[in-house]
Coordinates of C-alpha atoms in Angstrom, one line a residue:
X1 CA 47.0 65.7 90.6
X2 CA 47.7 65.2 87.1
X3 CA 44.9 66.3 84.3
X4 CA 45.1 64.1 81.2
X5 CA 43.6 65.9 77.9
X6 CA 41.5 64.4 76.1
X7 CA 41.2 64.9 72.1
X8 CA 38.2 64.9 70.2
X9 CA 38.5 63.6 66.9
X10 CA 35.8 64.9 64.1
X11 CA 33.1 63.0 63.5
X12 CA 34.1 62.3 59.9
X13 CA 37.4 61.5 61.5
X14 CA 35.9 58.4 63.2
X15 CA 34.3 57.8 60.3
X16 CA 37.1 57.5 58.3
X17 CA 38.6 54.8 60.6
X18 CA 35.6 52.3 60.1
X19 CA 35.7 52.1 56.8
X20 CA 37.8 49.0 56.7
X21 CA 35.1 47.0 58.3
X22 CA 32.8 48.4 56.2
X23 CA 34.7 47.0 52.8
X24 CA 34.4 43.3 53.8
X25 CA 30.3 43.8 53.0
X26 CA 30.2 45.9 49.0
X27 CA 27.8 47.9 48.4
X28 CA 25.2 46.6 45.8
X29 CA 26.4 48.7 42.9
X30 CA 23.5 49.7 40.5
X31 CA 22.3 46.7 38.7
X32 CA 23.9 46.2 35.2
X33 CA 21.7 43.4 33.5
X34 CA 25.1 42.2 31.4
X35 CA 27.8 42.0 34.1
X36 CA 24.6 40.2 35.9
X37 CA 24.4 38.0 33.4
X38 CA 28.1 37.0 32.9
X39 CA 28.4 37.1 36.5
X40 CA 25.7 34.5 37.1
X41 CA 27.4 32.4 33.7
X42 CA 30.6 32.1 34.9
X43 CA 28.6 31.0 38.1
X44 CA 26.9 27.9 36.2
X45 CA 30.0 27.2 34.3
X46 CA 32.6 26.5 37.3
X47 CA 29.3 24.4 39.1
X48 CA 27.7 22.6 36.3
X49 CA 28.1 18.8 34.7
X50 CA 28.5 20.0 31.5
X51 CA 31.8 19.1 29.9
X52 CA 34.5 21.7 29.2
X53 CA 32.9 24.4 30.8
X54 CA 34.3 24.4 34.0
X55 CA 37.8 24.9 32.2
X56 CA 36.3 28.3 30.4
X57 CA 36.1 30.0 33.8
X58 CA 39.2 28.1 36.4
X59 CA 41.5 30.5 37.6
X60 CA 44.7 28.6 37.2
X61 CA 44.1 27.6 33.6
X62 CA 46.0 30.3 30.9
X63 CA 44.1 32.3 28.6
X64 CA 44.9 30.0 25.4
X65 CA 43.7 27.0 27.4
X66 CA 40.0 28.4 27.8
X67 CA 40.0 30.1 24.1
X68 CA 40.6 26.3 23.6
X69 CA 37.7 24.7 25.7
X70 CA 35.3 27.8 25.0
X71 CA 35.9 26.5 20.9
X72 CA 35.4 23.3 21.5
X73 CA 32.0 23.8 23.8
X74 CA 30.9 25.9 21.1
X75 CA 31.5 23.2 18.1
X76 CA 29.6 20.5 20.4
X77 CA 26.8 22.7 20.7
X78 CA 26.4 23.8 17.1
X79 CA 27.1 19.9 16.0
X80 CA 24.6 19.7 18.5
X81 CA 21.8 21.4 17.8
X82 CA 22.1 20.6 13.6
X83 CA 21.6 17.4 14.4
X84 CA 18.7 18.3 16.5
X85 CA 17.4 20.3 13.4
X86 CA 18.4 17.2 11.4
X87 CA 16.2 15.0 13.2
X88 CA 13.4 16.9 14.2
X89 CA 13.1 17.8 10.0
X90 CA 13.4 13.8 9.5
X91 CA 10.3 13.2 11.7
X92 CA 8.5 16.2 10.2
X93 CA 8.4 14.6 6.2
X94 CA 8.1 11.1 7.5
X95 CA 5.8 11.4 10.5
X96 CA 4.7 7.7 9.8
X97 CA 6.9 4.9 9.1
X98 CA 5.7 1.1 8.1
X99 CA 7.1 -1.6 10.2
X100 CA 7.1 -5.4 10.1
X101 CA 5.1 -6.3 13.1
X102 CA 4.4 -10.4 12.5
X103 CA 6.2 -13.3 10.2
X104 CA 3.3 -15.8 12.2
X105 CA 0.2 -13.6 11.8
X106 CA -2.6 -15.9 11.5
X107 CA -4.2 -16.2 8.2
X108 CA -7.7 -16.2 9.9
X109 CA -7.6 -13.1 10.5
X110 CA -7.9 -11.8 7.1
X111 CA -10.7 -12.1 4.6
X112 CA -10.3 -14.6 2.0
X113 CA -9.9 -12.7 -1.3
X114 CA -12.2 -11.7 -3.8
X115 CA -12.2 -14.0 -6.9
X116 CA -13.0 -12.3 -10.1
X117 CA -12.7 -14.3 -13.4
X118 CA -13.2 -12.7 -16.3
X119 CA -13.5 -14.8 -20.1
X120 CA -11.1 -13.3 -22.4
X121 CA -14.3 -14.1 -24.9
X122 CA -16.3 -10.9 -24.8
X123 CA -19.1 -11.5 -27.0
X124 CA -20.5 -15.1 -27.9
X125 CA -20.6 -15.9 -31.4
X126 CA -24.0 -18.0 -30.3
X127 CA -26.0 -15.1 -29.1
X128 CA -24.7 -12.0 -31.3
X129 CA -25.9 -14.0 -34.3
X130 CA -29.5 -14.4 -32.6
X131 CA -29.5 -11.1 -31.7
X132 CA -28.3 -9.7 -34.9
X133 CA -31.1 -11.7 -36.5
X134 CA -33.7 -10.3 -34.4
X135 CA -32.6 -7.1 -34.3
X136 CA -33.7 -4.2 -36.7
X137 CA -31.0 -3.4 -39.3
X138 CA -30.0 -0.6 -42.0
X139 CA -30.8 -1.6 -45.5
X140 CA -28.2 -3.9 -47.0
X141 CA -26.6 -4.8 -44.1
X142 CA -27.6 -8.5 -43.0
X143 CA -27.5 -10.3 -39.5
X144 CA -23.7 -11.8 -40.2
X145 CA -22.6 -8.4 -40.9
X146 CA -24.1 -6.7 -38.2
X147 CA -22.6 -9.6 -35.5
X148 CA -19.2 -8.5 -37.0
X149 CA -20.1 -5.0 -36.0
X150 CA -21.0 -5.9 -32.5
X151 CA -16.8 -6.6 -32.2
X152 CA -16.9 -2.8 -32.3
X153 CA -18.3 -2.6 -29.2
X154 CA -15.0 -3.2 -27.3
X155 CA -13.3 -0.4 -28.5
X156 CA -14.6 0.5 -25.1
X157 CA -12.4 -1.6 -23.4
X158 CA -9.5 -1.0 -25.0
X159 CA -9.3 -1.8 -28.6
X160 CA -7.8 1.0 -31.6
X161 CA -9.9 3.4 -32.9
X162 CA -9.8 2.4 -36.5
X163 CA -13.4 2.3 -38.8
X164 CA -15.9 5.7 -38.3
X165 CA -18.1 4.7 -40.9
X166 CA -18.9 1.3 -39.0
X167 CA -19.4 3.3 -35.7
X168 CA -21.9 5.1 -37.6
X169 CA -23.7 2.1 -39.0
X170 CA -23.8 0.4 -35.4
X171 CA -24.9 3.5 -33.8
X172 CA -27.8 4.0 -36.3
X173 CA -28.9 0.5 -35.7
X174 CA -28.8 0.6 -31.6
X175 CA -30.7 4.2 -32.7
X176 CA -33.5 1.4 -34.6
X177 CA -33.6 -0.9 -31.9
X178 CA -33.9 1.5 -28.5
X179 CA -30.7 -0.3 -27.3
X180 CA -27.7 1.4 -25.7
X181 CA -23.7 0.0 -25.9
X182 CA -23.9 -1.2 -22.2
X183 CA -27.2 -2.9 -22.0
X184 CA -26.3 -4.9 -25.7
X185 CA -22.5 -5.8 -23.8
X186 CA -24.5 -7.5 -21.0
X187 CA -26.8 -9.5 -23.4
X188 CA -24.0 -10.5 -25.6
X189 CA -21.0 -11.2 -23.4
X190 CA -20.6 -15.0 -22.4
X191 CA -22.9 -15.7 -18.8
X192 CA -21.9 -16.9 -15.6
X193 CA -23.9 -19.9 -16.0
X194 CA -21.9 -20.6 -19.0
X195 CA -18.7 -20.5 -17.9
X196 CA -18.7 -21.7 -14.4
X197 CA -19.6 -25.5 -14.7
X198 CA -19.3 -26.4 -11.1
X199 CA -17.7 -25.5 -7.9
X200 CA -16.4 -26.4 -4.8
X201 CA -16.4 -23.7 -1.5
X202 CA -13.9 -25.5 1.4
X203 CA -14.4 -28.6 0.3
X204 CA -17.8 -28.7 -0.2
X205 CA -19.7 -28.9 -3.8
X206 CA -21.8 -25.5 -3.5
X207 CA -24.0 -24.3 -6.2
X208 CA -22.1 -21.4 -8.3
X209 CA -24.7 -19.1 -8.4
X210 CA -24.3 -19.2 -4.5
X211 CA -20.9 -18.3 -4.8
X212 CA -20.2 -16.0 -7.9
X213 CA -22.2 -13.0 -9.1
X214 CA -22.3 -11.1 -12.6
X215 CA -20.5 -7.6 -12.1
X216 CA -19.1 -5.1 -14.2
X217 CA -16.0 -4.1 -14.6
X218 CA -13.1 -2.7 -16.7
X219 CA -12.7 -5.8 -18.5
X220 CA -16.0 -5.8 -19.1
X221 CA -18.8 -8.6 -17.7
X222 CA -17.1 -11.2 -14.9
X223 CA -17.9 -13.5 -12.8
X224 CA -16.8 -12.9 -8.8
X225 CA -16.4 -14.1 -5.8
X226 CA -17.0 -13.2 -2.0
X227 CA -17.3 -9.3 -4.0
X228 CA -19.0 -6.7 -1.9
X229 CA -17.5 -3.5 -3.6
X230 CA -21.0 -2.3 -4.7
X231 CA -24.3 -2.4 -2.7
X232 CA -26.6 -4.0 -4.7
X233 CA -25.4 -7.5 -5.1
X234 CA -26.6 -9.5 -8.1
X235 CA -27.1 -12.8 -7.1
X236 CA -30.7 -14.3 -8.0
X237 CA -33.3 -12.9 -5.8
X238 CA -34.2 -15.5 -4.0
X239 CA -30.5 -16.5 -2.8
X240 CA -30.0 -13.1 -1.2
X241 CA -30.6 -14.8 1.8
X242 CA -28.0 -16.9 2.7
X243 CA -25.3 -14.9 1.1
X244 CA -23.4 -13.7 3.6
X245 CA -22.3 -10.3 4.9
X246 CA -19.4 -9.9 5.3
X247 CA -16.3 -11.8 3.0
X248 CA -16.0 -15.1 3.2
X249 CA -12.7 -16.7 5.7
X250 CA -10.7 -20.0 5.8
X251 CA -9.1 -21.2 9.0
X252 CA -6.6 -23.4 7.2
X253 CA -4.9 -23.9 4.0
X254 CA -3.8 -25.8 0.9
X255 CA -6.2 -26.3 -2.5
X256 CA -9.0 -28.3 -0.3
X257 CA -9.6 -25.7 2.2
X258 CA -10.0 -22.7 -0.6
X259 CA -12.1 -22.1 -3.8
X260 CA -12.3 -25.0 -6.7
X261 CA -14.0 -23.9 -9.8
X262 CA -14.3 -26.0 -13.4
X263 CA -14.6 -22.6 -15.8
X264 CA -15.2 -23.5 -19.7
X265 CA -13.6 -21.6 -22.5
X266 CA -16.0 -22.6 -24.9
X267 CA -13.5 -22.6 -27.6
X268 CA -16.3 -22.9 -30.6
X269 CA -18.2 -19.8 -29.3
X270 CA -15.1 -17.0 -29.5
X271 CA -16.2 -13.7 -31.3
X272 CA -13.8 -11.3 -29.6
X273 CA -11.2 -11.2 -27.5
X274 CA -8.6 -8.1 -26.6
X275 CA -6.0 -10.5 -26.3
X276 CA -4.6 -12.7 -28.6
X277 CA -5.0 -16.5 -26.8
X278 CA -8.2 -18.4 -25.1
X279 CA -9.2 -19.2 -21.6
X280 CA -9.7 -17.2 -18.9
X281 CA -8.3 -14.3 -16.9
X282 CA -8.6 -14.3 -13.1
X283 CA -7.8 -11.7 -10.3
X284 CA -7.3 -12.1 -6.4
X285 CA -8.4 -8.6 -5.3
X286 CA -10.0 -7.6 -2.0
X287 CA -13.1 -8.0 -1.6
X288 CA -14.1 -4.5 -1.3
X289 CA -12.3 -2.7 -4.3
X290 CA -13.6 -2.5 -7.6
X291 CA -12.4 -4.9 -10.2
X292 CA -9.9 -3.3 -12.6
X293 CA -6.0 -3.5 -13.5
X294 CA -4.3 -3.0 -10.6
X295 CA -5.6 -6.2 -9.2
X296 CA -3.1 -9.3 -8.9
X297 CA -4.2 -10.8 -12.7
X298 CA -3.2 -14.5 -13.7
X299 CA -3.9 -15.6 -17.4
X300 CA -5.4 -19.4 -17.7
X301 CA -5.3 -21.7 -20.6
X302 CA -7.7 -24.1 -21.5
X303 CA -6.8 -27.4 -20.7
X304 CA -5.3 -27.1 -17.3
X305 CA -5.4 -27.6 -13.7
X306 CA -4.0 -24.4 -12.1
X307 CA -3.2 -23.5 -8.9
X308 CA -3.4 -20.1 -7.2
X309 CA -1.6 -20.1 -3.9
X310 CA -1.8 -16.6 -2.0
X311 CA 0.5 -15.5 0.4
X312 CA -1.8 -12.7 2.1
X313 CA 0.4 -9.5 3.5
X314 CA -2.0 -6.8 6.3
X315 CA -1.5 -3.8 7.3
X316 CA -2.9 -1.4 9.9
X317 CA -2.3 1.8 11.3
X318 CA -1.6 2.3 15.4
X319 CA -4.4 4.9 17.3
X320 CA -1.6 7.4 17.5
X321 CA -1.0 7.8 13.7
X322 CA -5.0 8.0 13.3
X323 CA -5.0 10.5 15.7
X324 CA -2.8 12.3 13.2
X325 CA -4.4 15.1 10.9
X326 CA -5.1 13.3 7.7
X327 CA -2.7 15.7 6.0
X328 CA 0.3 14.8 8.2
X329 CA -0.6 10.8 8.1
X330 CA -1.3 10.7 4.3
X331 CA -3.7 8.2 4.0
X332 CA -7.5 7.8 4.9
X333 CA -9.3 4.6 6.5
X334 CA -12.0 3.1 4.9
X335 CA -15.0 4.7 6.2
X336 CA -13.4 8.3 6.6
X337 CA -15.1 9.2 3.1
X338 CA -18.4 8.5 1.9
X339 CA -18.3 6.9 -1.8
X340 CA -20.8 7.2 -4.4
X341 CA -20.8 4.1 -6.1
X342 CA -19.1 1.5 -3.6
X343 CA -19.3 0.4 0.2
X344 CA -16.2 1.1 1.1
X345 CA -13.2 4.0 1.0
X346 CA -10.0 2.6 -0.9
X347 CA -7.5 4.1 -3.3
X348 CA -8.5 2.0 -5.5
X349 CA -11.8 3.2 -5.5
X350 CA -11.6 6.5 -5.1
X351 CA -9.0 6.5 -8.3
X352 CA -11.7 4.9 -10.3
X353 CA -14.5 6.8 -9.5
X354 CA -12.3 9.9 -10.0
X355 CA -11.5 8.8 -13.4
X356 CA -15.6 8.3 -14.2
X357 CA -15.9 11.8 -13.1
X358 CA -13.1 13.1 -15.3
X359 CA -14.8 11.5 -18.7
X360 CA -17.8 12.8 -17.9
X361 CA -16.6 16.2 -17.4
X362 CA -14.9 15.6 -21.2
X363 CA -16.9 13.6 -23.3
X364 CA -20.1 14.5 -21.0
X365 CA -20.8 10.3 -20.0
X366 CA -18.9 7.6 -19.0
X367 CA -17.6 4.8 -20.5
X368 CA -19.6 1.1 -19.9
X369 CA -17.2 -0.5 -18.2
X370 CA -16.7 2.4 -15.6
X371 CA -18.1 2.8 -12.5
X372 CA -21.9 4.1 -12.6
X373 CA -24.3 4.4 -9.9
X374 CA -26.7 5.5 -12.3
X375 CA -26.5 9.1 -12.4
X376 CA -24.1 9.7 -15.1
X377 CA -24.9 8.8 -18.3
X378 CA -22.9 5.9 -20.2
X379 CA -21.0 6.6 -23.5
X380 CA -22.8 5.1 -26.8
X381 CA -21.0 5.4 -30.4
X382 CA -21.8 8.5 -31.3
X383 CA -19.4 9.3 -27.8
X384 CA -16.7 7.4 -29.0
X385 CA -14.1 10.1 -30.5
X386 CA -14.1 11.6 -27.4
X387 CA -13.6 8.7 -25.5
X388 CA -10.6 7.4 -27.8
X389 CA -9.4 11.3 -28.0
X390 CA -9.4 11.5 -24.2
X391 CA -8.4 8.3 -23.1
X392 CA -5.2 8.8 -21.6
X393 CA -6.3 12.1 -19.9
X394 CA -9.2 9.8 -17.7
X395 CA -7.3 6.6 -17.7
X396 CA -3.9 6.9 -17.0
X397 CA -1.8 7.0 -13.5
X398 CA -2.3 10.8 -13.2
X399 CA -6.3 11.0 -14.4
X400 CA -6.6 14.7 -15.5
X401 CA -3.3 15.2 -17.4
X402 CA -1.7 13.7 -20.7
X403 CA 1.7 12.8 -19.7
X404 CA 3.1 11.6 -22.8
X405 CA 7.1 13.1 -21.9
X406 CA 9.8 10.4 -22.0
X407 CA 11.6 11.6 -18.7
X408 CA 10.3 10.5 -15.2
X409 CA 7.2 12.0 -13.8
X410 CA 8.2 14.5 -11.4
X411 CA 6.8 15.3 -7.6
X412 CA 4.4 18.3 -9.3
X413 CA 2.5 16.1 -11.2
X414 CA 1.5 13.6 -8.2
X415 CA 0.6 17.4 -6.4
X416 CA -1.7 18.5 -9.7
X417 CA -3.2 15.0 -9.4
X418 CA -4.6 15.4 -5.6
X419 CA -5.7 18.4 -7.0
X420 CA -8.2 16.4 -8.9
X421 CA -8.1 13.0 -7.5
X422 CA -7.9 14.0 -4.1
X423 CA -7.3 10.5 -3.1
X424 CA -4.7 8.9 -0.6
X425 CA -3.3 6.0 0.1
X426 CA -5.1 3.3 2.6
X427 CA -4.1 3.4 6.6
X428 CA -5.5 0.0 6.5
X429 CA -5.3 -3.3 3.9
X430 CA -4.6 -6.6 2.3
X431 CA -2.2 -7.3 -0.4
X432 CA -2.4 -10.9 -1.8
X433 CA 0.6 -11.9 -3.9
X434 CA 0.0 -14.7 -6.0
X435 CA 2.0 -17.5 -7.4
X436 CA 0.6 -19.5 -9.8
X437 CA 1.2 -23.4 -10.7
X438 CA -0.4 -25.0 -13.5
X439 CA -0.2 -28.9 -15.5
X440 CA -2.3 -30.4 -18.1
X441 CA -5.9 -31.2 -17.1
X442 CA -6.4 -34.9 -17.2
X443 CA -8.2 -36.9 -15.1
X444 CA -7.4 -40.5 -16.9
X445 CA -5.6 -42.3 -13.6
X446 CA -7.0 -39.5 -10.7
X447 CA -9.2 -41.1 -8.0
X448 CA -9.7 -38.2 -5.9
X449 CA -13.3 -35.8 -6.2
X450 CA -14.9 -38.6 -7.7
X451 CA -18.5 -36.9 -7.2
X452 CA -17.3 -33.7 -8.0
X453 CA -16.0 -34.7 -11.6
X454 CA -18.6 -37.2 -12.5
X455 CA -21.3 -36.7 -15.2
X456 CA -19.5 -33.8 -16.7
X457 CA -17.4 -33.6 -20.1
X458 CA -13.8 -32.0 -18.9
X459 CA -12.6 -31.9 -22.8
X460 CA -11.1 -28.2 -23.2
X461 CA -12.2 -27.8 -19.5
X462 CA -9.9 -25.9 -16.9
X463 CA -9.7 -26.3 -13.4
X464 CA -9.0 -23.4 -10.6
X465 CA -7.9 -23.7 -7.3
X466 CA -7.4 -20.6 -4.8
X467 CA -6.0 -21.2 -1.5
X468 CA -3.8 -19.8 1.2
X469 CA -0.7 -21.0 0.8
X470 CA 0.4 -21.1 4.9
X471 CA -1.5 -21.0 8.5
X472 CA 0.4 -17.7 9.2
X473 CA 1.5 -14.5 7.0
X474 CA 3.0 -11.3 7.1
X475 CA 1.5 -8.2 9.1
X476 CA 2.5 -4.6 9.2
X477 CA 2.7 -1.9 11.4
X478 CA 2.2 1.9 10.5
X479 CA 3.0 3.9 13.5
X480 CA 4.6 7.5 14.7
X481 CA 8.3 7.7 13.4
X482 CA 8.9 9.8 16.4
X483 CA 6.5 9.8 19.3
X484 CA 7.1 12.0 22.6
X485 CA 9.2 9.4 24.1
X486 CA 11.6 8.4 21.0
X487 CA 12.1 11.9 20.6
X488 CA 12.9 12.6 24.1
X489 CA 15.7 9.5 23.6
X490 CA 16.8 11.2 20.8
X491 CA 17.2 14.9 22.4
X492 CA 19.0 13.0 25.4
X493 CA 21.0 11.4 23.4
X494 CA 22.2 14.1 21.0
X495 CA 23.2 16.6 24.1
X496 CA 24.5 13.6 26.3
X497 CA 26.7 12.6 23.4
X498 CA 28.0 16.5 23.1
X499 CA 27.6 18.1 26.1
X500 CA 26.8 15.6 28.7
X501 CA 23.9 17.2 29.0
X502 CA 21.0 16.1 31.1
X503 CA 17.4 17.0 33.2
X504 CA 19.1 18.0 35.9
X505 CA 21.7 19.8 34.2
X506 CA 18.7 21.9 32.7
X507 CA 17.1 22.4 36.4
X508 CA 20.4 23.4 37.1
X509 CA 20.4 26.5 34.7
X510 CA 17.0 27.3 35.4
X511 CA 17.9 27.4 39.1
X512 CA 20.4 29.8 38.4
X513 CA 19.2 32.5 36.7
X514 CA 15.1 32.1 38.5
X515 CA 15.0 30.7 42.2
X516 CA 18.6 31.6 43.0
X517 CA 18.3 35.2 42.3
X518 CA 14.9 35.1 44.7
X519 CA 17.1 33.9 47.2
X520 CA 19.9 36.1 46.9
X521 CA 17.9 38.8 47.2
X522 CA 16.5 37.3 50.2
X523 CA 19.4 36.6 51.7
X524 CA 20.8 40.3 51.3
X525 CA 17.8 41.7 52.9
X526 CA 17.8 39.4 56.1
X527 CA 21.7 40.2 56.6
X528 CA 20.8 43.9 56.5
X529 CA 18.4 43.6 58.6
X530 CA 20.4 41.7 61.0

């Protein structure tokens, strides 16, 4: 019987013979968070959508070939992301942008303009000889040469600051008589009733005084029309009542559906004018802004039959741009800021009253033909210096600064001016261009408005017309120059252009370096367990 031996190996022998099975499963070396990283990278780049980075990391591509992809990944991204930057800093200075909305917006819609019409006469020869005659005067000065003084009043309204000593005499005398500059302007400029001779509301012979009002402006006393800038209204008392509240609309157009008016120079009765010709000036405004330059001015002779066509142009701002902070939408709607002397917020408005404020800050009152809502004090004579002196501080485009420099007014100055005038531009409003069409006022072969033109002497008589010129006009749109879902478009299509990027894509990398590690790490420990 044969024994076989049997040898015993060490234990670290038999140890040493399982190793290879052992090497298919690495250990988990101690974690190093940058091999991690470019281990988990190279990962995303051989599975992801994104062009050229799958070429970075393929193992049969040569070194120069991925130096070559890994460049041009990286100019894509940079292009990229400036144009990203370029965008996003686009849509950051112009967060609102004006759009046409409507060619065929109905002209019903908007308010029928206001109609101011101012004489170029500002003081009737007639009444400042009665009232020069009545009035008490210095010693050797008589009632002609005290109505030639009265001219001095419109310095006021823009005339040269030329003769003190006058000043002084004309001041002394208003001194005599308990009269101020504004309250002897009123009394001496030509009336309503006097210049309007009859008119005609869609045609329909209405009473002027139903129609038009007395109001004052920087062209001193006019006559308006469907006005409601200021609260009090001055129509006669016992009229108030079937004026109506809100402006005045048409629902058609062409000269009979609009405003006819027969205005009269009164040719004989001129004292004073600031400009050198007759007849009237008149200005299609809106209704709510205070009458002054800026509105859209036509100049009529005597002796014509004129024709105001206006082509009406809105604007209105979207919810999502009034939802903006004012100081990112620059501009303000209309009841956003409570006025002192007017209904209404406008730019137009708030410019004005600003500019009252800045005179009376300098010269201590304001001007006549300024906005008051009685609580400043208006200028008299003895004011005037500093009026004429400061003029083009309170007046001018940037009220509280004399810019007299030849070269262009620079972006500082429009900042200094908010400073003052802290007044923006409207979200919401009416432009109404103007076109005007005039021929000589004869009415020897017309056989239309017979009742309208009878009993009345049309010599040196003009005649008015303002209409719409069309059923529909132009609207505007003010809205977000990048909402949340341009500027998602415009993300997508900046990284779809240059990487081919996409939502996915972005889950994708996200999966990668989050959930995937979670499961990994699950993964591991089940298998050990196992």
């Amino acid at each position: 019987m044969t024994v076989k031996k049997i040898k015993v190996l060490p234990v670290e022998t038999v140890s040493s013979k399982v190793t290879p099975i052992e090497e298919k499963i690495p250990k988990e070396a101690p974690l190093d968070p940058i091999r991690w990283f470019l281990r988990r990278f190279k990962h995303f780049c051989a599975v992801t959508a994104l062009h050229g980075y799958g070429h970075i990391v393929r193992e049969d591509t040569a070194m120069s070939e991925k130096i070559f992809w890994g460049f041009c990944t990286l100019i894509s991204n940079i292009t990229a992301l400036v144009l990203l930057w370029f965008s996003w800093n686009w849509s950051t200075l112009t967060p609102v942008v004006t759009v046409i909305e409507s060619t065929h917006y109905a002209t019903w819609n908007i308010p029928f303009p206001a109609v101011t019409i101012c004489n170029l006469n500002k003081i009737s020869a007639k009444r400042a000889l009665e009232r020069a005659t009545a009035m008490k005067r210095p010693e050797n000065v008589s009632a002609e040469d005290l109505s030639e003084l009265f001219r001095q009043l419109t310095i006021f309204m823009g005339y040269t600051h030329e003769a003190t000593d006058d000043f002084e005499i004309l001041d002394k005398t208003l001194e005599m008589n308990n009269l101020t500059v504004f309250g002897l302007l009123q009394d001496l400029s030509p009336s309503c009733p006097e210049s309007l001779d009859r008119c005609m509301w869609k045609g329909t012979q209405t009473r002027c005084d139903t129609l038009f009002q007395p109001i004052n402006s920087t062209l001193g006393i006019c006559c308006s029309f469907n006005y409601y800038a200021i609260e009090k209204m001055n129509y006669p008392e016992k009229l108030l009542h079937s004026i109506p509240k809100e402006p005045r609309r048409v629902t058609a157009c062409g000269h009979q559906t609009g405003l006819t008016v027969i205005v009269s120079p009164d040719l004989e009765d001129y004292h004073t004018t600031i400009l050198g010709s007759s007849g009237f000036r008149v200005m299609i405004h809106n209704s709510y802004d205070l009458v002054d330059d800026n509105a859209e001015m036509k100049i009529i002779a005597p002796r014509l039959e004129a024709f105001l066509s206006v082509a009406p142009e809105a604007t209105y701002a979207t919810n999502d741009v009034l939802r903006l902070p004012v100081s990112v939408r620059n501009c303000l709607t209309s009841t956003e800021v409570k006025m002192s002397t007017v209904r209404k917020y406008s730019y137009l408005n708030c410019m004005a009253e600003c500019r009252s404020e800045i005179a009376e800050k300098l010269c201590g009152c304001v001007p006549p033909n300024f906005p008051n809502n009685g609580s400043k004090r208006f200028c008299e004579m003895h004011d005037l210096d500093c009026i004429v002196q400061n003029k083009n501080i309170y007046s001018g485009a940037a009220p509280g600064f004399n810019i007299t420099r030849r070269e262009p007014v620079k972006d500082e100055w429009m900042t200094q001016t908010r400073s003052v005038c802290p007044c923006l531009p409207d979200c919401e409003y009416v432009t109404y261009g103007t076109e005007v069409t005039a021929g000589v006022f004869s009415r020897n072969n017309s056989f239309n408005s017979v009742s309208f033109f009878k009993d009345i002497n049309l010599d040196d008589k003009t005649l008015i017309h303002v209409f719409f010129q069309d059923l529909v006009s132009t609207r505007y749109r003010m809205d977000m120059n990048q909402n949340w879902l341009s500027w998602l478009a415009t993300i997508g299509g900046i990284l779809g252009l240059f990487l081919g990027f996409s939502i996915v894509t972005g889950f994708e990398f996200i999966y990668l370096f989050t959930l995937r590690v979670f499961f990994d790490r699950y993964a591991e420990k089940y298998h050990g367990k196992a």
